[in-house]
């Protein structure tokens, strides 16, 4: 693998690359990484990166803090330190199944987030749920994160970019993953492993869709669904 890394001051002050790569088990997602201490939004940075290097498939852009995070409907927000804020891009060839139903990819990613967090927690029923269509909630009343997906046509297929923000260790402005750990558990989450495990599971569930269609993904989605 190779990576692009940008920081200031002491190395690994803001993002622990060895920890991230020790958790990452993908074939290509997240193997190229750009870390920025402060960004307007990782979505814009990722778009610029993909325009500059079209072959940079699977790149992930991570920010310690965003000043103009993007949500659905053009909403903007300031992202707090302690949240996992990242955008990953992936190219879908015209021949693949997901290229024919690109809107479904946001649901694949939502499954990957909850699946990844559960695996990190070691708990089969960690209380993170998907709220339709692309938010993450705790106890039906506390938003923990969300995602935004975009698609761009290319000669060889589609370029998909998915941006996500997940409260990991920041208890404000709502709750975070650390707040959701049951009493008596010593589980502590970190941004690096949350991003890496999400990418692990995203690649897994994309491959599952290509091999078996949407059935297994939908089964997991309904299992993680807040509204069930």
C-alpha atoms as an extended CHARMM CRD file, in Angstrom:
* protein
*
       228  EXT
         1         1  UNK       CA              0.0000000000        0.0000000000        0.0000000000  PROA      1               0.0000000000
         2         2  UNK       CA              0.9620000000        3.6470000000       -0.0950000000  PROA      2               0.0000000000
         3         3  UNK       CA             -0.4850000000        6.6940000000        1.5390000000  PROA      3               0.0000000000
         4         4  UNK       CA             -0.6300000000       10.4590000000        1.4260000000  PROA      4               0.0000000000
         5         5  UNK       CA             -0.3860000000       11.9510000000        4.8770000000  PROA      5               0.0000000000
         6         6  UNK       CA             -0.4440000000       15.5410000000        5.9940000000  PROA      6               0.0000000000
         7         7  UNK       CA             -0.1640000000       16.8090000000        9.5300000000  PROA      7               0.0000000000
         8         8  UNK       CA              1.5220000000       19.4940000000       11.5870000000  PROA      8               0.0000000000
         9         9  UNK       CA              3.7750000000       19.2000000000       14.5900000000  PROA      9               0.0000000000
        10        10  UNK       CA              4.5950000000       15.7860000000       16.0170000000  PROA      10              0.0000000000
        11        11  UNK       CA              3.9840000000       12.8220000000       13.7380000000  PROA      11              0.0000000000
        12        12  UNK       CA              0.7240000000       10.9610000000       14.4670000000  PROA      12              0.0000000000
        13        13  UNK       CA             -0.4810000000       13.7700000000       16.7490000000  PROA      13              0.0000000000
        14        14  UNK       CA             -3.9310000000       13.7840000000       15.1570000000  PROA      14              0.0000000000
        15        15  UNK       CA             -4.2140000000       10.4090000000       13.4550000000  PROA      15              0.0000000000
        16        16  UNK       CA             -2.4070000000        7.1940000000       14.3310000000  PROA      16              0.0000000000
        17        17  UNK       CA             -1.5340000000        5.6650000000       10.9650000000  PROA      17              0.0000000000
        18        18  UNK       CA              0.0420000000        2.4640000000       12.3600000000  PROA      18              0.0000000000
        19        19  UNK       CA             -3.1420000000        1.7940000000       14.3580000000  PROA      19              0.0000000000
        20        20  UNK       CA             -5.2990000000        2.4890000000       11.3090000000  PROA      20              0.0000000000
        21        21  UNK       CA             -3.3350000000        0.2010000000        9.0020000000  PROA      21              0.0000000000
        22        22  UNK       CA             -3.0890000000       -2.5380000000       11.6300000000  PROA      22              0.0000000000
        23        23  UNK       CA             -6.9030000000       -2.7420000000       11.5830000000  PROA      23              0.0000000000
        24        24  UNK       CA             -7.3770000000       -2.2800000000        7.8170000000  PROA      24              0.0000000000
        25        25  UNK       CA             -7.7780000000       -5.5680000000        5.9250000000  PROA      25              0.0000000000
        26        26  UNK       CA             -9.1870000000       -4.3690000000        2.6080000000  PROA      26              0.0000000000
        27        27  UNK       CA             -7.7920000000       -5.1210000000       -0.8310000000  PROA      27              0.0000000000
        28        28  UNK       CA             -8.0740000000       -1.5250000000       -2.0340000000  PROA      28              0.0000000000
        29        29  UNK       CA            -10.4630000000        0.6540000000        0.0070000000  PROA      29              0.0000000000
        30        30  UNK       CA             -8.6000000000        3.0340000000        2.3070000000  PROA      30              0.0000000000
        31        31  UNK       CA             -5.1380000000        1.9980000000        1.1310000000  PROA      31              0.0000000000
        32        32  UNK       CA             -4.6220000000        5.5580000000       -0.0580000000  PROA      32              0.0000000000
        33        33  UNK       CA             -5.3000000000        8.0070000000        2.7630000000  PROA      33              0.0000000000
        34        34  UNK       CA             -5.1440000000       11.7690000000        3.0640000000  PROA      34              0.0000000000
        35        35  UNK       CA             -5.4220000000       13.1970000000        6.5620000000  PROA      35              0.0000000000
        36        36  UNK       CA             -6.0460000000       16.8950000000        7.1230000000  PROA      36              0.0000000000
        37        37  UNK       CA             -6.2550000000       18.4670000000       10.6040000000  PROA      37              0.0000000000
        38        38  UNK       CA             -8.9320000000       20.9870000000        9.5170000000  PROA      38              0.0000000000
        39        39  UNK       CA            -10.9820000000       20.8740000000        6.3090000000  PROA      39              0.0000000000
        40        40  UNK       CA            -14.0750000000       22.6140000000        5.0370000000  PROA      40              0.0000000000
        41        41  UNK       CA            -15.5120000000       19.1970000000        4.1930000000  PROA      41              0.0000000000
        42        42  UNK       CA            -13.8900000000       15.8920000000        3.2930000000  PROA      42              0.0000000000
        43        43  UNK       CA            -16.3810000000       15.5220000000        0.4300000000  PROA      43              0.0000000000
        44        44  UNK       CA            -14.8680000000       18.4650000000       -1.4530000000  PROA      44              0.0000000000
        45        45  UNK       CA            -11.2940000000       17.3980000000       -0.7400000000  PROA      45              0.0000000000
        46        46  UNK       CA            -12.0100000000       13.8690000000       -1.9330000000  PROA      46              0.0000000000
        47        47  UNK       CA            -13.6260000000       15.1820000000       -5.1240000000  PROA      47              0.0000000000
        48        48  UNK       CA            -10.5540000000       17.3080000000       -5.8460000000  PROA      48              0.0000000000
        49        49  UNK       CA             -8.2530000000       14.3520000000       -5.1550000000  PROA      49              0.0000000000
        50        50  UNK       CA            -10.1810000000       12.1020000000       -7.5400000000  PROA      50              0.0000000000
        51        51  UNK       CA            -10.1880000000       14.7940000000      -10.2400000000  PROA      51              0.0000000000
        52        52  UNK       CA             -6.4290000000       15.2660000000       -9.8800000000  PROA      52              0.0000000000
        53        53  UNK       CA             -5.6560000000       11.5210000000       -9.7580000000  PROA      53              0.0000000000
        54        54  UNK       CA             -8.4620000000        9.6400000000      -11.5540000000  PROA      54              0.0000000000
        55        55  UNK       CA             -6.7800000000        6.2910000000      -10.8830000000  PROA      55              0.0000000000
        56        56  UNK       CA             -6.8450000000        6.8980000000       -7.1200000000  PROA      56              0.0000000000
        57        57  UNK       CA             -9.5860000000        4.3160000000       -6.5830000000  PROA      57              0.0000000000
        58        58  UNK       CA            -10.5160000000        3.5740000000       -2.9850000000  PROA      58              0.0000000000
        59        59  UNK       CA             -8.9250000000        6.7040000000       -1.5410000000  PROA      59              0.0000000000
        60        60  UNK       CA            -10.1620000000        7.9460000000        1.8270000000  PROA      60              0.0000000000
        61        61  UNK       CA             -9.9370000000       11.5160000000        3.1000000000  PROA      61              0.0000000000
        62        62  UNK       CA            -10.0160000000       12.0190000000        6.8650000000  PROA      62              0.0000000000
        63        63  UNK       CA            -10.3250000000       15.2970000000        8.7700000000  PROA      63              0.0000000000
        64        64  UNK       CA             -9.8230000000       15.9150000000       12.4650000000  PROA      64              0.0000000000
        65        65  UNK       CA            -12.3390000000       18.7340000000       12.2190000000  PROA      65              0.0000000000
        66        66  UNK       CA            -14.6640000000       20.0820000000        9.5130000000  PROA      66              0.0000000000
        67        67  UNK       CA            -15.8020000000       23.6880000000        9.3160000000  PROA      67              0.0000000000
        68        68  UNK       CA            -18.4910000000       23.1430000000        6.6680000000  PROA      68              0.0000000000
        69        69  UNK       CA            -19.5640000000       19.5230000000        6.9130000000  PROA      69              0.0000000000
        70        70  UNK       CA            -22.1830000000       18.5080000000        4.3460000000  PROA      70              0.0000000000
        71        71  UNK       CA            -25.5040000000       16.8680000000        5.0310000000  PROA      71              0.0000000000
        72        72  UNK       CA            -28.6040000000       16.0480000000        3.0260000000  PROA      72              0.0000000000
        73        73  UNK       CA            -30.4450000000       18.9520000000        1.4370000000  PROA      73              0.0000000000
        74        74  UNK       CA            -27.3250000000       21.1160000000        1.3750000000  PROA      74              0.0000000000
        75        75  UNK       CA            -27.2060000000       21.4430000000        5.1670000000  PROA      75              0.0000000000
        76        76  UNK       CA            -23.8400000000       22.4950000000        6.5830000000  PROA      76              0.0000000000
        77        77  UNK       CA            -22.4630000000       21.9730000000       10.0810000000  PROA      77              0.0000000000
        78        78  UNK       CA            -19.2920000000       22.2550000000       12.1600000000  PROA      78              0.0000000000
        79        79  UNK       CA            -17.8980000000       18.8310000000       13.0420000000  PROA      79              0.0000000000
        80        80  UNK       CA            -16.4340000000       18.3860000000       16.5360000000  PROA      80              0.0000000000
        81        81  UNK       CA            -13.0660000000       16.9160000000       17.4050000000  PROA      81              0.0000000000
        82        82  UNK       CA            -13.4710000000       13.2950000000       18.4820000000  PROA      82              0.0000000000
        83        83  UNK       CA            -15.7420000000       12.3070000000       15.6060000000  PROA      83              0.0000000000
        84        84  UNK       CA            -14.7500000000       10.0880000000       12.6850000000  PROA      84              0.0000000000
        85        85  UNK       CA            -15.1490000000       12.3720000000        9.6730000000  PROA      85              0.0000000000
        86        86  UNK       CA            -14.1700000000       10.8460000000        6.3730000000  PROA      86              0.0000000000
        87        87  UNK       CA            -15.0490000000       10.3700000000        2.7180000000  PROA      87              0.0000000000
        88        88  UNK       CA            -14.1830000000        7.2960000000        0.6680000000  PROA      88              0.0000000000
        89        89  UNK       CA            -14.3620000000        7.0300000000       -3.1090000000  PROA      89              0.0000000000
        90        90  UNK       CA            -14.7030000000        3.9140000000       -5.2160000000  PROA      90              0.0000000000
        91        91  UNK       CA            -15.1220000000        3.3040000000       -8.9340000000  PROA      91              0.0000000000
        92        92  UNK       CA            -17.9410000000        1.0500000000      -10.0990000000  PROA      92              0.0000000000
        93        93  UNK       CA            -17.4010000000       -0.4350000000      -13.5890000000  PROA      93              0.0000000000
        94        94  UNK       CA            -20.4500000000       -0.4900000000      -15.8370000000  PROA      94              0.0000000000
        95        95  UNK       CA            -20.4470000000       -4.2770000000      -15.6650000000  PROA      95              0.0000000000
        96        96  UNK       CA            -20.9420000000       -4.5360000000      -11.8870000000  PROA      96              0.0000000000
        97        97  UNK       CA            -24.3690000000       -4.9350000000      -10.2990000000  PROA      97              0.0000000000
        98        98  UNK       CA            -24.0650000000       -1.9350000000       -7.9870000000  PROA      98              0.0000000000
        99        99  UNK       CA            -23.4340000000        0.3590000000      -10.9650000000  PROA      99              0.0000000000
       100       100  UNK       CA            -26.9720000000       -0.4760000000      -12.1050000000  PROA      100             0.0000000000
       101       101  UNK       CA            -28.4600000000        0.4670000000       -8.7010000000  PROA      101             0.0000000000
       102       102  UNK       CA            -26.0320000000        3.1000000000       -7.3410000000  PROA      102             0.0000000000
       103       103  UNK       CA            -28.5260000000        4.5430000000       -4.8490000000  PROA      103             0.0000000000
       104       104  UNK       CA            -28.4140000000        1.2340000000       -2.9850000000  PROA      104             0.0000000000
       105       105  UNK       CA            -24.7570000000        1.8000000000       -2.1320000000  PROA      105             0.0000000000
       106       106  UNK       CA            -25.6540000000        4.2220000000        0.6780000000  PROA      106             0.0000000000
       107       107  UNK       CA            -27.5290000000        1.3810000000        2.3750000000  PROA      107             0.0000000000
       108       108  UNK       CA            -24.5700000000       -0.9520000000        1.9120000000  PROA      108             0.0000000000
       109       109  UNK       CA            -22.3820000000        1.6370000000        3.6010000000  PROA      109             0.0000000000
       110       110  UNK       CA            -24.8590000000        2.1410000000        6.4480000000  PROA      110             0.0000000000
       111       111  UNK       CA            -24.7570000000       -1.6020000000        7.1110000000  PROA      111             0.0000000000
       112       112  UNK       CA            -20.9550000000       -1.4680000000        7.0460000000  PROA      112             0.0000000000
       113       113  UNK       CA            -20.8370000000        1.2730000000        9.6960000000  PROA      113             0.0000000000
       114       114  UNK       CA            -23.0580000000       -0.5510000000       12.1900000000  PROA      114             0.0000000000
       115       115  UNK       CA            -21.4590000000       -3.9180000000       11.4410000000  PROA      115             0.0000000000
       116       116  UNK       CA            -17.9860000000       -2.4420000000       11.9120000000  PROA      116             0.0000000000
       117       117  UNK       CA            -18.8470000000       -0.7700000000       15.2100000000  PROA      117             0.0000000000
       118       118  UNK       CA            -20.4190000000       -3.9710000000       16.5340000000  PROA      118             0.0000000000
       119       119  UNK       CA            -17.3130000000       -5.9430000000       15.6770000000  PROA      119             0.0000000000
       120       120  UNK       CA            -15.0950000000       -3.4090000000       17.4170000000  PROA      120             0.0000000000
       121       121  UNK       CA            -17.3240000000       -3.4680000000       20.4990000000  PROA      121             0.0000000000
       122       122  UNK       CA            -17.3640000000       -7.2520000000       20.7250000000  PROA      122             0.0000000000
       123       123  UNK       CA            -21.0870000000       -7.0210000000       21.5220000000  PROA      123             0.0000000000
       124       124  UNK       CA            -23.6600000000       -8.7480000000       19.3120000000  PROA      124             0.0000000000
       125       125  UNK       CA            -26.3180000000       -6.1290000000       20.0000000000  PROA      125             0.0000000000
       126       126  UNK       CA            -24.3860000000       -2.8810000000       20.4220000000  PROA      126             0.0000000000
       127       127  UNK       CA            -27.1530000000       -0.2210000000       20.4380000000  PROA      127             0.0000000000
       128       128  UNK       CA            -26.2370000000        1.6340000000       17.2360000000  PROA      128             0.0000000000
       129       129  UNK       CA            -29.0840000000        1.6350000000       14.7150000000  PROA      129             0.0000000000
       130       130  UNK       CA            -29.7720000000        2.8440000000       11.1770000000  PROA      130             0.0000000000
       131       131  UNK       CA            -32.4860000000        5.4820000000       10.8370000000  PROA      131             0.0000000000
       132       132  UNK       CA            -33.9150000000        5.6920000000        7.3350000000  PROA      132             0.0000000000
       133       133  UNK       CA            -32.4290000000        6.6230000000        5.0320000000  PROA      133             0.0000000000
       134       134  UNK       CA            -28.8730000000        7.3240000000        6.1550000000  PROA      134             0.0000000000
       135       135  UNK       CA            -28.5350000000        8.3970000000        9.7910000000  PROA      135             0.0000000000
       136       136  UNK       CA            -27.2540000000        6.5250000000       12.8370000000  PROA      136             0.0000000000
       137       137  UNK       CA            -29.1080000000        6.6960000000       16.1390000000  PROA      137             0.0000000000
       138       138  UNK       CA            -28.9950000000        5.5750000000       19.7590000000  PROA      138             0.0000000000
       139       139  UNK       CA            -32.2740000000        4.9180000000       21.6240000000  PROA      139             0.0000000000
       140       140  UNK       CA            -34.3840000000        6.4740000000       18.8580000000  PROA      140             0.0000000000
       141       141  UNK       CA            -33.7200000000        9.9800000000       20.1870000000  PROA      141             0.0000000000
       142       142  UNK       CA            -29.9740000000       10.6060000000       19.9180000000  PROA      142             0.0000000000
       143       143  UNK       CA            -28.3190000000       11.0500000000       16.5420000000  PROA      143             0.0000000000
       144       144  UNK       CA            -24.7940000000        9.6210000000       16.5220000000  PROA      144             0.0000000000
       145       145  UNK       CA            -23.8940000000       10.2040000000       12.8830000000  PROA      145             0.0000000000
       146       146  UNK       CA            -24.9150000000       10.1550000000        9.2660000000  PROA      146             0.0000000000
       147       147  UNK       CA            -23.7120000000        9.7180000000        5.7200000000  PROA      147             0.0000000000
       148       148  UNK       CA            -24.0090000000       11.3850000000        2.3350000000  PROA      148             0.0000000000
       149       149  UNK       CA            -23.4320000000        9.6750000000       -1.0240000000  PROA      149             0.0000000000
       150       150  UNK       CA            -22.7760000000       11.1850000000       -4.4500000000  PROA      150             0.0000000000
       151       151  UNK       CA            -22.2320000000        9.6390000000       -7.8830000000  PROA      151             0.0000000000
       152       152  UNK       CA            -20.3590000000       10.9490000000      -10.9030000000  PROA      152             0.0000000000
       153       153  UNK       CA            -20.4990000000        9.4210000000      -14.3740000000  PROA      153             0.0000000000
       154       154  UNK       CA            -17.2320000000        8.4280000000      -16.0120000000  PROA      154             0.0000000000
       155       155  UNK       CA            -16.4210000000        6.7440000000      -19.3120000000  PROA      155             0.0000000000
       156       156  UNK       CA            -15.7730000000        3.4540000000      -17.5410000000  PROA      156             0.0000000000
       157       157  UNK       CA            -18.7030000000        3.5850000000      -15.1110000000  PROA      157             0.0000000000
       158       158  UNK       CA            -19.4590000000        5.5410000000      -11.9490000000  PROA      158             0.0000000000
       159       159  UNK       CA            -17.3240000000        7.2240000000       -9.3200000000  PROA      159             0.0000000000
       160       160  UNK       CA            -19.0660000000        6.9470000000       -5.9580000000  PROA      160             0.0000000000
       161       161  UNK       CA            -18.0970000000        9.1110000000       -2.9880000000  PROA      161             0.0000000000
       162       162  UNK       CA            -19.5520000000        8.4900000000        0.4590000000  PROA      162             0.0000000000
       163       163  UNK       CA            -18.9370000000       10.8940000000        3.3060000000  PROA      163             0.0000000000
       164       164  UNK       CA            -19.6490000000        9.9370000000        6.8990000000  PROA      164             0.0000000000
       165       165  UNK       CA            -19.5290000000       11.5370000000       10.3060000000  PROA      165             0.0000000000
       166       166  UNK       CA            -19.7510000000        9.3640000000       13.4220000000  PROA      166             0.0000000000
       167       167  UNK       CA            -19.4200000000       10.6040000000       16.9930000000  PROA      167             0.0000000000
       168       168  UNK       CA            -16.7320000000        8.3880000000       18.4830000000  PROA      168             0.0000000000
       169       169  UNK       CA            -15.4220000000       10.0170000000       21.6660000000  PROA      169             0.0000000000
       170       170  UNK       CA            -17.1550000000       13.4220000000       21.6490000000  PROA      170             0.0000000000
       171       171  UNK       CA            -20.1110000000       13.4680000000       24.0410000000  PROA      171             0.0000000000
       172       172  UNK       CA            -21.2750000000       16.7910000000       22.6030000000  PROA      172             0.0000000000
       173       173  UNK       CA            -23.4560000000       17.8720000000       20.9040000000  PROA      173             0.0000000000
       174       174  UNK       CA            -25.4400000000       14.6300000000       21.4070000000  PROA      174             0.0000000000
       175       175  UNK       CA            -23.8870000000       11.2970000000       22.3780000000  PROA      175             0.0000000000
       176       176  UNK       CA            -20.9820000000        9.2500000000       21.0520000000  PROA      176             0.0000000000
       177       177  UNK       CA            -20.0370000000        5.5920000000       20.7250000000  PROA      177             0.0000000000
       178       178  UNK       CA            -18.1150000000        5.6720000000       23.9960000000  PROA      178             0.0000000000
       179       179  UNK       CA            -21.2730000000        6.8790000000       25.7830000000  PROA      179             0.0000000000
       180       180  UNK       CA            -23.1700000000        3.8740000000       24.4310000000  PROA      180             0.0000000000
       181       181  UNK       CA            -20.8840000000        1.2340000000       25.9290000000  PROA      181             0.0000000000
       182       182  UNK       CA            -22.7790000000       -0.7700000000       28.5920000000  PROA      182             0.0000000000
       183       183  UNK       CA            -21.8230000000       -0.3790000000       32.2490000000  PROA      183             0.0000000000
       184       184  UNK       CA            -19.0860000000       -2.7560000000       33.2710000000  PROA      184             0.0000000000
       185       185  UNK       CA            -17.5000000000       -2.9080000000       29.8260000000  PROA      185             0.0000000000
       186       186  UNK       CA            -14.0020000000       -1.5360000000       29.2660000000  PROA      186             0.0000000000
       187       187  UNK       CA            -14.4880000000       -1.0270000000       25.5110000000  PROA      187             0.0000000000
       188       188  UNK       CA            -13.0590000000        2.2590000000       24.2020000000  PROA      188             0.0000000000
       189       189  UNK       CA            -13.4580000000        3.3300000000       20.6110000000  PROA      189             0.0000000000
       190       190  UNK       CA            -11.0250000000        5.3610000000       18.5380000000  PROA      190             0.0000000000
       191       191  UNK       CA            -11.4090000000        7.1630000000       15.2270000000  PROA      191             0.0000000000
       192       192  UNK       CA             -8.7070000000        5.1890000000       13.4320000000  PROA      192             0.0000000000
       193       193  UNK       CA            -10.2140000000        1.7610000000       14.0480000000  PROA      193             0.0000000000
       194       194  UNK       CA            -13.7910000000        2.9170000000       13.4640000000  PROA      194             0.0000000000
       195       195  UNK       CA            -12.8360000000        4.1620000000        9.9960000000  PROA      195             0.0000000000
       196       196  UNK       CA            -10.6970000000        1.1250000000        9.1730000000  PROA      196             0.0000000000
       197       197  UNK       CA            -13.2950000000       -1.4270000000       10.2940000000  PROA      197             0.0000000000
       198       198  UNK       CA            -16.0460000000        0.4410000000        8.4460000000  PROA      198             0.0000000000
       199       199  UNK       CA            -13.9890000000        0.1780000000        5.2550000000  PROA      199             0.0000000000
       200       200  UNK       CA            -13.3310000000       -3.5100000000        5.9350000000  PROA      200             0.0000000000
       201       201  UNK       CA            -17.0220000000       -4.1940000000        6.1880000000  PROA      201             0.0000000000
       202       202  UNK       CA            -17.9330000000       -1.9020000000        3.2900000000  PROA      202             0.0000000000
       203       203  UNK       CA            -15.6770000000       -3.8610000000        0.9690000000  PROA      203             0.0000000000
       204       204  UNK       CA            -17.0930000000       -7.1240000000        2.3610000000  PROA      204             0.0000000000
       205       205  UNK       CA            -20.7310000000       -6.1000000000        1.8370000000  PROA      205             0.0000000000
       206       206  UNK       CA            -20.0660000000       -4.7140000000       -1.6460000000  PROA      206             0.0000000000
       207       207  UNK       CA            -18.5330000000       -8.0500000000       -2.6060000000  PROA      207             0.0000000000
       208       208  UNK       CA            -21.4820000000       -9.8550000000       -1.0310000000  PROA      208             0.0000000000
       209       209  UNK       CA            -23.8880000000       -7.8030000000       -3.1560000000  PROA      209             0.0000000000
       210       210  UNK       CA            -21.9530000000       -8.6080000000       -6.3220000000  PROA      210             0.0000000000
       211       211  UNK       CA            -21.8950000000      -12.3300000000       -5.5510000000  PROA      211             0.0000000000
       212       212  UNK       CA            -25.3980000000      -12.8770000000       -4.1530000000  PROA      212             0.0000000000
       213       213  UNK       CA            -27.4410000000       -9.7890000000       -4.9070000000  PROA      213             0.0000000000
       214       214  UNK       CA            -29.1470000000       -7.5410000000       -2.3360000000  PROA      214             0.0000000000
       215       215  UNK       CA            -30.6420000000      -10.2640000000       -0.1340000000  PROA      215             0.0000000000
       216       216  UNK       CA            -27.8860000000      -10.6110000000        2.4650000000  PROA      216             0.0000000000
       217       217  UNK       CA            -27.3590000000       -6.8420000000        2.6390000000  PROA      217             0.0000000000
       218       218  UNK       CA            -31.0700000000       -6.2330000000        3.1960000000  PROA      218             0.0000000000
       219       219  UNK       CA            -31.1730000000       -8.9060000000        5.8880000000  PROA      219             0.0000000000
       220       220  UNK       CA            -28.3990000000       -7.0990000000        7.7770000000  PROA      220             0.0000000000
       221       221  UNK       CA            -30.0010000000       -3.7010000000        7.1320000000  PROA      221             0.0000000000
       222       222  UNK       CA            -33.2940000000       -4.7900000000        8.6950000000  PROA      222             0.0000000000
       223       223  UNK       CA            -31.4140000000       -6.2980000000       11.6350000000  PROA      223             0.0000000000
       224       224  UNK       CA            -29.7330000000       -2.9360000000       12.2530000000  PROA      224             0.0000000000
       225       225  UNK       CA            -32.8430000000       -0.8850000000       11.4630000000  PROA      225             0.0000000000
       226       226  UNK       CA            -34.1320000000        1.5180000000       14.1060000000  PROA      226             0.0000000000
       227       227  UNK       CA            -37.7330000000        1.1170000000       12.9380000000  PROA      227             0.0000000000
       228       228  UNK       CA            -38.0510000000       -2.6460000000       13.2870000000  PROA      228             0.0000000000
